[in-house]
mmCIF file of C-alpha atoms in Angstrom:
data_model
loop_
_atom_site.group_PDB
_atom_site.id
_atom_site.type_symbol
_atom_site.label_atom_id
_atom_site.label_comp_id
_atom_site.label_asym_id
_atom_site.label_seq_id
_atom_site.Cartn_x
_atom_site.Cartn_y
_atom_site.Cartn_z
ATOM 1 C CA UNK I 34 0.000 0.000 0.000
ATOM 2 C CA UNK I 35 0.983 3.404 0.137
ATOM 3 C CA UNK I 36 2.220 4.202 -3.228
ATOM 4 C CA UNK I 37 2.506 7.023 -4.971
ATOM 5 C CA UNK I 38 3.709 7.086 -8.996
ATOM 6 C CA UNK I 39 5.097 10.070 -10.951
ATOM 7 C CA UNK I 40 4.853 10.793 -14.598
ATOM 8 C CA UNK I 41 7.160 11.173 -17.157
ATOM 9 C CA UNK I 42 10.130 9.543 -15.227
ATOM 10 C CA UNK I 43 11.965 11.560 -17.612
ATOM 11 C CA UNK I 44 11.876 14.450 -19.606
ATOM 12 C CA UNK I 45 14.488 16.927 -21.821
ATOM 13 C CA UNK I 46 12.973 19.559 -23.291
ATOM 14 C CA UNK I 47 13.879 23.234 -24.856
ATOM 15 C CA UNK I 48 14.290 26.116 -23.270
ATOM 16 C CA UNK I 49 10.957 28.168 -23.183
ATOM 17 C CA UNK I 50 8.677 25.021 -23.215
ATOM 18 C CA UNK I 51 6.857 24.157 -20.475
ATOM 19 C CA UNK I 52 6.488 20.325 -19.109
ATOM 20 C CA UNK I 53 3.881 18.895 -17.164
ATOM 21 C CA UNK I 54 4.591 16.788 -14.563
ATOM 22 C CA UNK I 55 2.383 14.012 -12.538
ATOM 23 C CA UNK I 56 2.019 12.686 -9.299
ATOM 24 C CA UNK I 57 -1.023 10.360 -8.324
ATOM 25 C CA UNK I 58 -1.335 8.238 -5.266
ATOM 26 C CA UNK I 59 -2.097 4.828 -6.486
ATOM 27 C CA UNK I 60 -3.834 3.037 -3.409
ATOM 28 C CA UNK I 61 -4.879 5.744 -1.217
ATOM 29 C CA UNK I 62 -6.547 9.331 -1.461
ATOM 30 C CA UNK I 63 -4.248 12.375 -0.599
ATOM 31 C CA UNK I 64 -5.667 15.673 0.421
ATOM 32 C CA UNK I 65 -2.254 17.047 0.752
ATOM 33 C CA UNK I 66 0.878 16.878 -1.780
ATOM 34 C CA UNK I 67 4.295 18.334 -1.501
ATOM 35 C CA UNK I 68 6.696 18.518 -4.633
ATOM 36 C CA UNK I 69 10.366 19.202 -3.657
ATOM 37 C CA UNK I 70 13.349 19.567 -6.022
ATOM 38 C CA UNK I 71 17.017 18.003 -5.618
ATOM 39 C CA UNK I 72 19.999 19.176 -7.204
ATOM 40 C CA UNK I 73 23.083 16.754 -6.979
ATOM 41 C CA UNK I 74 24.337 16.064 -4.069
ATOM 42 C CA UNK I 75 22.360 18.106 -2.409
ATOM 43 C CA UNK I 76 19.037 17.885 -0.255
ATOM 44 C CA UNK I 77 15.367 17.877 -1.132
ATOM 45 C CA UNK I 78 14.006 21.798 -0.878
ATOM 46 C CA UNK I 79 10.298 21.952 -0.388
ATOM 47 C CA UNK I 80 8.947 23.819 -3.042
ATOM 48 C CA UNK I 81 5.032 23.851 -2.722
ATOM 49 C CA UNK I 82 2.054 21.881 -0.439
ATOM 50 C CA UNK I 83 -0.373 21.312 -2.876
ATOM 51 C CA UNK I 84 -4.054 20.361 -1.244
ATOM 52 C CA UNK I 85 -6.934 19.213 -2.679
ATOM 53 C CA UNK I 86 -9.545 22.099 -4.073
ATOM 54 C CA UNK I 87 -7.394 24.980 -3.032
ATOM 55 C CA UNK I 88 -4.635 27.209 -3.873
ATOM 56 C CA UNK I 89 -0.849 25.983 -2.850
ATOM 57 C CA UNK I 90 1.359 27.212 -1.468
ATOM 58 C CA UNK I 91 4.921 27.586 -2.528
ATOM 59 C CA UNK I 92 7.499 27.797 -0.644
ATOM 60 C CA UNK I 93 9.676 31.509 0.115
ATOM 61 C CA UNK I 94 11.825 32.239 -3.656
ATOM 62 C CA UNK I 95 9.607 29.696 -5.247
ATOM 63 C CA UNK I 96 7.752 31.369 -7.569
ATOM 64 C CA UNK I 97 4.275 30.050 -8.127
ATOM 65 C CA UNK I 98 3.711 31.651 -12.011
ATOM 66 C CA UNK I 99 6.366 29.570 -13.214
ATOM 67 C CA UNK I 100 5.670 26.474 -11.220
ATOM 68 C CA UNK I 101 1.905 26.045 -11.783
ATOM 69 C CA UNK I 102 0.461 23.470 -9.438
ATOM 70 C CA UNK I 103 -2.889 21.659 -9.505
ATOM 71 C CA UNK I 104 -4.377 19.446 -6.932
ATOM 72 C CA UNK I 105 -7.895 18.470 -9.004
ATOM 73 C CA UNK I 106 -8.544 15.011 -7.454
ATOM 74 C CA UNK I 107 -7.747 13.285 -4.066
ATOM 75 C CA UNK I 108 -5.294 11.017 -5.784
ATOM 76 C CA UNK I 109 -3.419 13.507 -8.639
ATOM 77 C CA UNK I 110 -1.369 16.376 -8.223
ATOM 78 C CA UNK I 111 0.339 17.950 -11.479
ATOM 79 C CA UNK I 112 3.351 20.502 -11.041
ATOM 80 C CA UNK I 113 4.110 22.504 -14.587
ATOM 81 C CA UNK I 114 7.805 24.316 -14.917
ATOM 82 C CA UNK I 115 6.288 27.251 -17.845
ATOM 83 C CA UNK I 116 8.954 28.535 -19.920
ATOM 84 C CA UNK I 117 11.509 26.515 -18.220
ATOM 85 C CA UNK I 118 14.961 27.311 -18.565
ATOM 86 C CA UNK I 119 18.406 24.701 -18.144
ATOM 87 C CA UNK I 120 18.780 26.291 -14.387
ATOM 88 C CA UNK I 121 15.691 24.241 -14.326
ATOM 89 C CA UNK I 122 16.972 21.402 -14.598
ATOM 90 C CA UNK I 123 16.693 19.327 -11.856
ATOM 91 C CA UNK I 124 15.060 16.370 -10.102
ATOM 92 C CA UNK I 125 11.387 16.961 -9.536
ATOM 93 C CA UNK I 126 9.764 14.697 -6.416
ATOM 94 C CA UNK I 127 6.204 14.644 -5.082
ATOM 95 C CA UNK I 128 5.195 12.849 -2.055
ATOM 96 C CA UNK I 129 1.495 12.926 -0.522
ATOM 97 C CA UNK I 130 0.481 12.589 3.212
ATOM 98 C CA UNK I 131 -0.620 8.996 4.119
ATOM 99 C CA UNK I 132 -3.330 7.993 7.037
ATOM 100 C CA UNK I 133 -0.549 6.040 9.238
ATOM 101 C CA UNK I 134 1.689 7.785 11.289
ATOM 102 C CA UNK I 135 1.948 11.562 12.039
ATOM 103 C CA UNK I 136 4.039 13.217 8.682
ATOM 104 C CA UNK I 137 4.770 10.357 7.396
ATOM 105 C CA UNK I 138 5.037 10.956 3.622
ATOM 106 C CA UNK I 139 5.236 8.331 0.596
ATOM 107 C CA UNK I 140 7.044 9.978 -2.145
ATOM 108 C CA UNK I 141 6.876 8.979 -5.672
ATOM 109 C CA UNK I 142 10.106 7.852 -7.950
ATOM 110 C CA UNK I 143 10.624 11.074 -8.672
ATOM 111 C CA UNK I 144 11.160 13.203 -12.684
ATOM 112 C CA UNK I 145 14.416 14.258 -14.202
ATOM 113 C CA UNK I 146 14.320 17.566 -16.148
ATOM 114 C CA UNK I 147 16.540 18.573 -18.438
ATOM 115 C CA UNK I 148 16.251 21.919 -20.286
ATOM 116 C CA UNK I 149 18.248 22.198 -23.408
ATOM 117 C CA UNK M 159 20.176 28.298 6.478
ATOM 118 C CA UNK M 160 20.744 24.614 6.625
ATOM 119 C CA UNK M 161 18.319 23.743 9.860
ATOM 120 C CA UNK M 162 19.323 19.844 9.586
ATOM 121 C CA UNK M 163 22.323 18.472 8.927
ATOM 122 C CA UNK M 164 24.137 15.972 8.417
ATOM 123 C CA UNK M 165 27.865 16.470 8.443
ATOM 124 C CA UNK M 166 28.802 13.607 7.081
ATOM 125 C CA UNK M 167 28.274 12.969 3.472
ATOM 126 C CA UNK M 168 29.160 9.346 3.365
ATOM 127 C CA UNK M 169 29.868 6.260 5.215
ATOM 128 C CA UNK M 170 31.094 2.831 4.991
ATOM 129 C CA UNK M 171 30.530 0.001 7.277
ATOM 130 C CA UNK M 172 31.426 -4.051 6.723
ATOM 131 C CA UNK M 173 28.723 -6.199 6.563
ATOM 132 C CA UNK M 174 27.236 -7.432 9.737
ATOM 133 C CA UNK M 175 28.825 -4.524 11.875
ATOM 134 C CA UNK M 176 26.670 -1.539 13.174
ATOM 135 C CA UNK M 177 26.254 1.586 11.113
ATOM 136 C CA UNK M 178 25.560 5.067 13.042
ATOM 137 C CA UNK M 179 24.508 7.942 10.857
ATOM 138 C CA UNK M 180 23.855 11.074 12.634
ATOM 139 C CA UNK M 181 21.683 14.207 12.191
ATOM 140 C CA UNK M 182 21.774 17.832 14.249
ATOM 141 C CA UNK M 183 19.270 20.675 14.278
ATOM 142 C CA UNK M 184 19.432 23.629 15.062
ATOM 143 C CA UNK M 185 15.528 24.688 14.678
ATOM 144 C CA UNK M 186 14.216 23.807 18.881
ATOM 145 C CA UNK M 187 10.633 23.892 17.478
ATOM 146 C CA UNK M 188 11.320 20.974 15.609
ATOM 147 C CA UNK M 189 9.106 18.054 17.659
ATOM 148 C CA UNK M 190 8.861 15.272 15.159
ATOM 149 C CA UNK M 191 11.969 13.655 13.017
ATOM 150 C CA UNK M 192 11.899 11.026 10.389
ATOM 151 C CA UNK M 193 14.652 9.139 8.392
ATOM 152 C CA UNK M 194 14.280 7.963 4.680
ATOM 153 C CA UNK M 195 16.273 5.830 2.790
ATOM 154 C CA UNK M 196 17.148 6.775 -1.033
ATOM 155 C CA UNK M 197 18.339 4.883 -3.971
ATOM 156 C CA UNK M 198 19.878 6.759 -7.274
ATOM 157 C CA UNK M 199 17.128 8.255 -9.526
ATOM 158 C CA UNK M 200 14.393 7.279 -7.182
ATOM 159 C CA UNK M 201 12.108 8.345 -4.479
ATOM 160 C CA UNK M 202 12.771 8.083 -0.723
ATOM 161 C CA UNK M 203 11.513 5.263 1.133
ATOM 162 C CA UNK M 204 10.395 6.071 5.054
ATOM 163 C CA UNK M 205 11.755 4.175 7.607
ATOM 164 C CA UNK M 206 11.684 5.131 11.172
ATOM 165 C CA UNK M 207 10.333 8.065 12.987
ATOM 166 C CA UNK M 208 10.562 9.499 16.611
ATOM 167 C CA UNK M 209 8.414 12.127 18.446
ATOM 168 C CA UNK M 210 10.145 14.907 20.791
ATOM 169 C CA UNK M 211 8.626 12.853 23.721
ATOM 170 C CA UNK M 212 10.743 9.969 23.449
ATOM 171 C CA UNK M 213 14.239 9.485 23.396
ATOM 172 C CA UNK M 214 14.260 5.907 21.155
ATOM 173 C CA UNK M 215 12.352 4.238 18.673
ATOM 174 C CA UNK M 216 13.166 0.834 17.319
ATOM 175 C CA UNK M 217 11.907 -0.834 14.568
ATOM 176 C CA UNK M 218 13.526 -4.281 13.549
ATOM 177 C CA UNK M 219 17.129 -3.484 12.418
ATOM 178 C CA UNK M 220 16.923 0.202 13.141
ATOM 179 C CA UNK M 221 16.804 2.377 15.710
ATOM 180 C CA UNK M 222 16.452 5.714 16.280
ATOM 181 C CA UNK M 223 18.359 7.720 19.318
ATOM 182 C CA UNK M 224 16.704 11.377 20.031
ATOM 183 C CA UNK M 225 18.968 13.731 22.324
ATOM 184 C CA UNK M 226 16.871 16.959 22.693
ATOM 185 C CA UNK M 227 19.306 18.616 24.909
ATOM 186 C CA UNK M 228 22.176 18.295 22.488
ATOM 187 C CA UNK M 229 19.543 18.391 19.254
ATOM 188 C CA UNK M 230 20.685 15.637 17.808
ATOM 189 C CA UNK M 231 19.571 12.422 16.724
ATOM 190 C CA UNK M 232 21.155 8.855 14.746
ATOM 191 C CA UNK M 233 20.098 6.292 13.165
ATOM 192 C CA UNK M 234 21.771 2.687 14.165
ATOM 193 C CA UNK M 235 21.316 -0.217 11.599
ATOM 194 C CA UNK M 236 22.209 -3.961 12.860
ATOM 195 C CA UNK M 237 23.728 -5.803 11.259
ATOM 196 C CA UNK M 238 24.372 -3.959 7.986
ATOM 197 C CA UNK M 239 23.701 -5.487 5.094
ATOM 198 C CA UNK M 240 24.574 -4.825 1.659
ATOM 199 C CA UNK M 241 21.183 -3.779 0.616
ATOM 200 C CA UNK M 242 21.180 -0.969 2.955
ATOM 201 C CA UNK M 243 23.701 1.107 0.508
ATOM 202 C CA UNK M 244 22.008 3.966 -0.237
ATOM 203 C CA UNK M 245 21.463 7.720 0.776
ATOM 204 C CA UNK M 246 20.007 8.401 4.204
ATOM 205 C CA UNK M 247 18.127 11.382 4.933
ATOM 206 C CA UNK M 248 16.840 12.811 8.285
ATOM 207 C CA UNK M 249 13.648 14.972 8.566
ATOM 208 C CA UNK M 250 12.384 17.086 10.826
ATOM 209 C CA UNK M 251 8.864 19.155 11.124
ATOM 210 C CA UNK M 252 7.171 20.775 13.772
ATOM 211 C CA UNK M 253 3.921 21.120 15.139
ATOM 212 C CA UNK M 254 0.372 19.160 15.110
ATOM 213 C CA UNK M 255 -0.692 19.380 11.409
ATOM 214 C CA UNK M 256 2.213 20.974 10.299
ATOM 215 C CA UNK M 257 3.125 18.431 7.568
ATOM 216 C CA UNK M 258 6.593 20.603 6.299
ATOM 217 C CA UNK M 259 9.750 18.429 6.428
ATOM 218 C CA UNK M 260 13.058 19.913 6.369
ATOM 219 C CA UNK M 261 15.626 17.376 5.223
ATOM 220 C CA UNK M 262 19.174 17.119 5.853
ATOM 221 C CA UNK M 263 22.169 17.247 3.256
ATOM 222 C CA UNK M 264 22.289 12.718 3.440
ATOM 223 C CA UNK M 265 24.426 10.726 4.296
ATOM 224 C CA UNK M 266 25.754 7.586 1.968
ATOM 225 C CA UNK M 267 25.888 4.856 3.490
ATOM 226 C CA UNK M 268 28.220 2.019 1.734
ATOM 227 C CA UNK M 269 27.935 -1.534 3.435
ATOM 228 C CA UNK M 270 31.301 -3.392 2.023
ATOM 229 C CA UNK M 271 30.837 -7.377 1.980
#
């Protein structure tokens, strides 16, 4: 149980494109979503809670026009990077909120962008 | 402003010995902490967690040591085994509800056969 999938695993696109990215929770329903980004070697920065039927919220420096988040269902989350540059690039990973213990997040597999 | 970390960036351990990763904070609201395991180009996997009321959780091979006073915490795995090379990540969030982790730099953690 507990599983959460992201979609595309990965992506390389040009700069000025924007890429959709997905994150559904496969075997449970998730009012609450977090994306976070990693750059190598380096830790996982929160970058937006994304709930259910309601604006997120991003993080302080994150800016929310360029990464568009929407939480439509209880079990998918989508993040979009608009007009996304190579300092985009990065490692894009949602996890969701599960019913067990208190903050205990799944997180999904996790997308690699590359910007051209 | 790095409120976790984990000064160590990597580990290694023989098979079958104990392996100690370790984790400070510096953020004294913090009242909830969590470790997650990480392989390459995936997601992190949750493994133990420990509220600011207890000082140890255990959970099979691994254990988790809180020392509020000193605001630190570890993670002990025993025996090691070669599947547990990976990156290890502590978490920490604070307050009933509030669901925001802040993660630590990881530690890799090689187990040598």
């Amino acid at each position: 149980g507990a599983v959460v999938s992201q979609h595309p695993s990965w992506v390389i696109c040009k700069s000025g494109t924007s890429v959709k990215i997905e994150c559904r929770s496969l075997d449970f329903q998730a009012t609450t979503m977090f994306w976070y980004r990693q750059f190598p070697k380096q830790s996982l920065m929160l970058m937006a809670t994304s709930n259910e039927g309601s604006k997120a919220t991003h993080e302080q420096g994150v800016e929310k026009d360029k990464f568009l988040i929407n939480h439509a269902s209880l079990t998918l989350s989508t993040l979009t990077v608009t007009s996304a540059h190579p300092e985009d690039s990065s490692f894009y990973i949602c996890s969701a909120r599960g019913t067990g213990g208190h903050n205990e997040q799944f997180f999904g597999p996790g997308t690699r962008l590359t910007v051209l | 402003d790095q409120q976790v970390k984990q000064n160590s960036p990597s580990l290694s351990v023989q098979e079958g010995r104990i392996s100690i990763l370790n984790c400070d904070y510096t953020n004294s609201m913090f009242d909830y902490f969590l470790w997650y395991k990480k392989y390459p180009a995936e997601g992190p996997t949750f493994l133990i967690s420990i509220s600011s009321i207890k000082d140890k959780n255990e959970d099979g091979r691994f254990t988790v040591f809180l020392n509020k006073s000193a605001k630190h915490l570890s993670l002990h795995i025993v025996p090691s085994q070669p599947g547990d090379s990976a990156v290890y990540f502590c978490a920490a969030s604070w307050g009933f509800g509030n669901e925001k982790l802040t993660f630590g730099t990881g530690t890799r953690l090689t187990i040598i056969p």
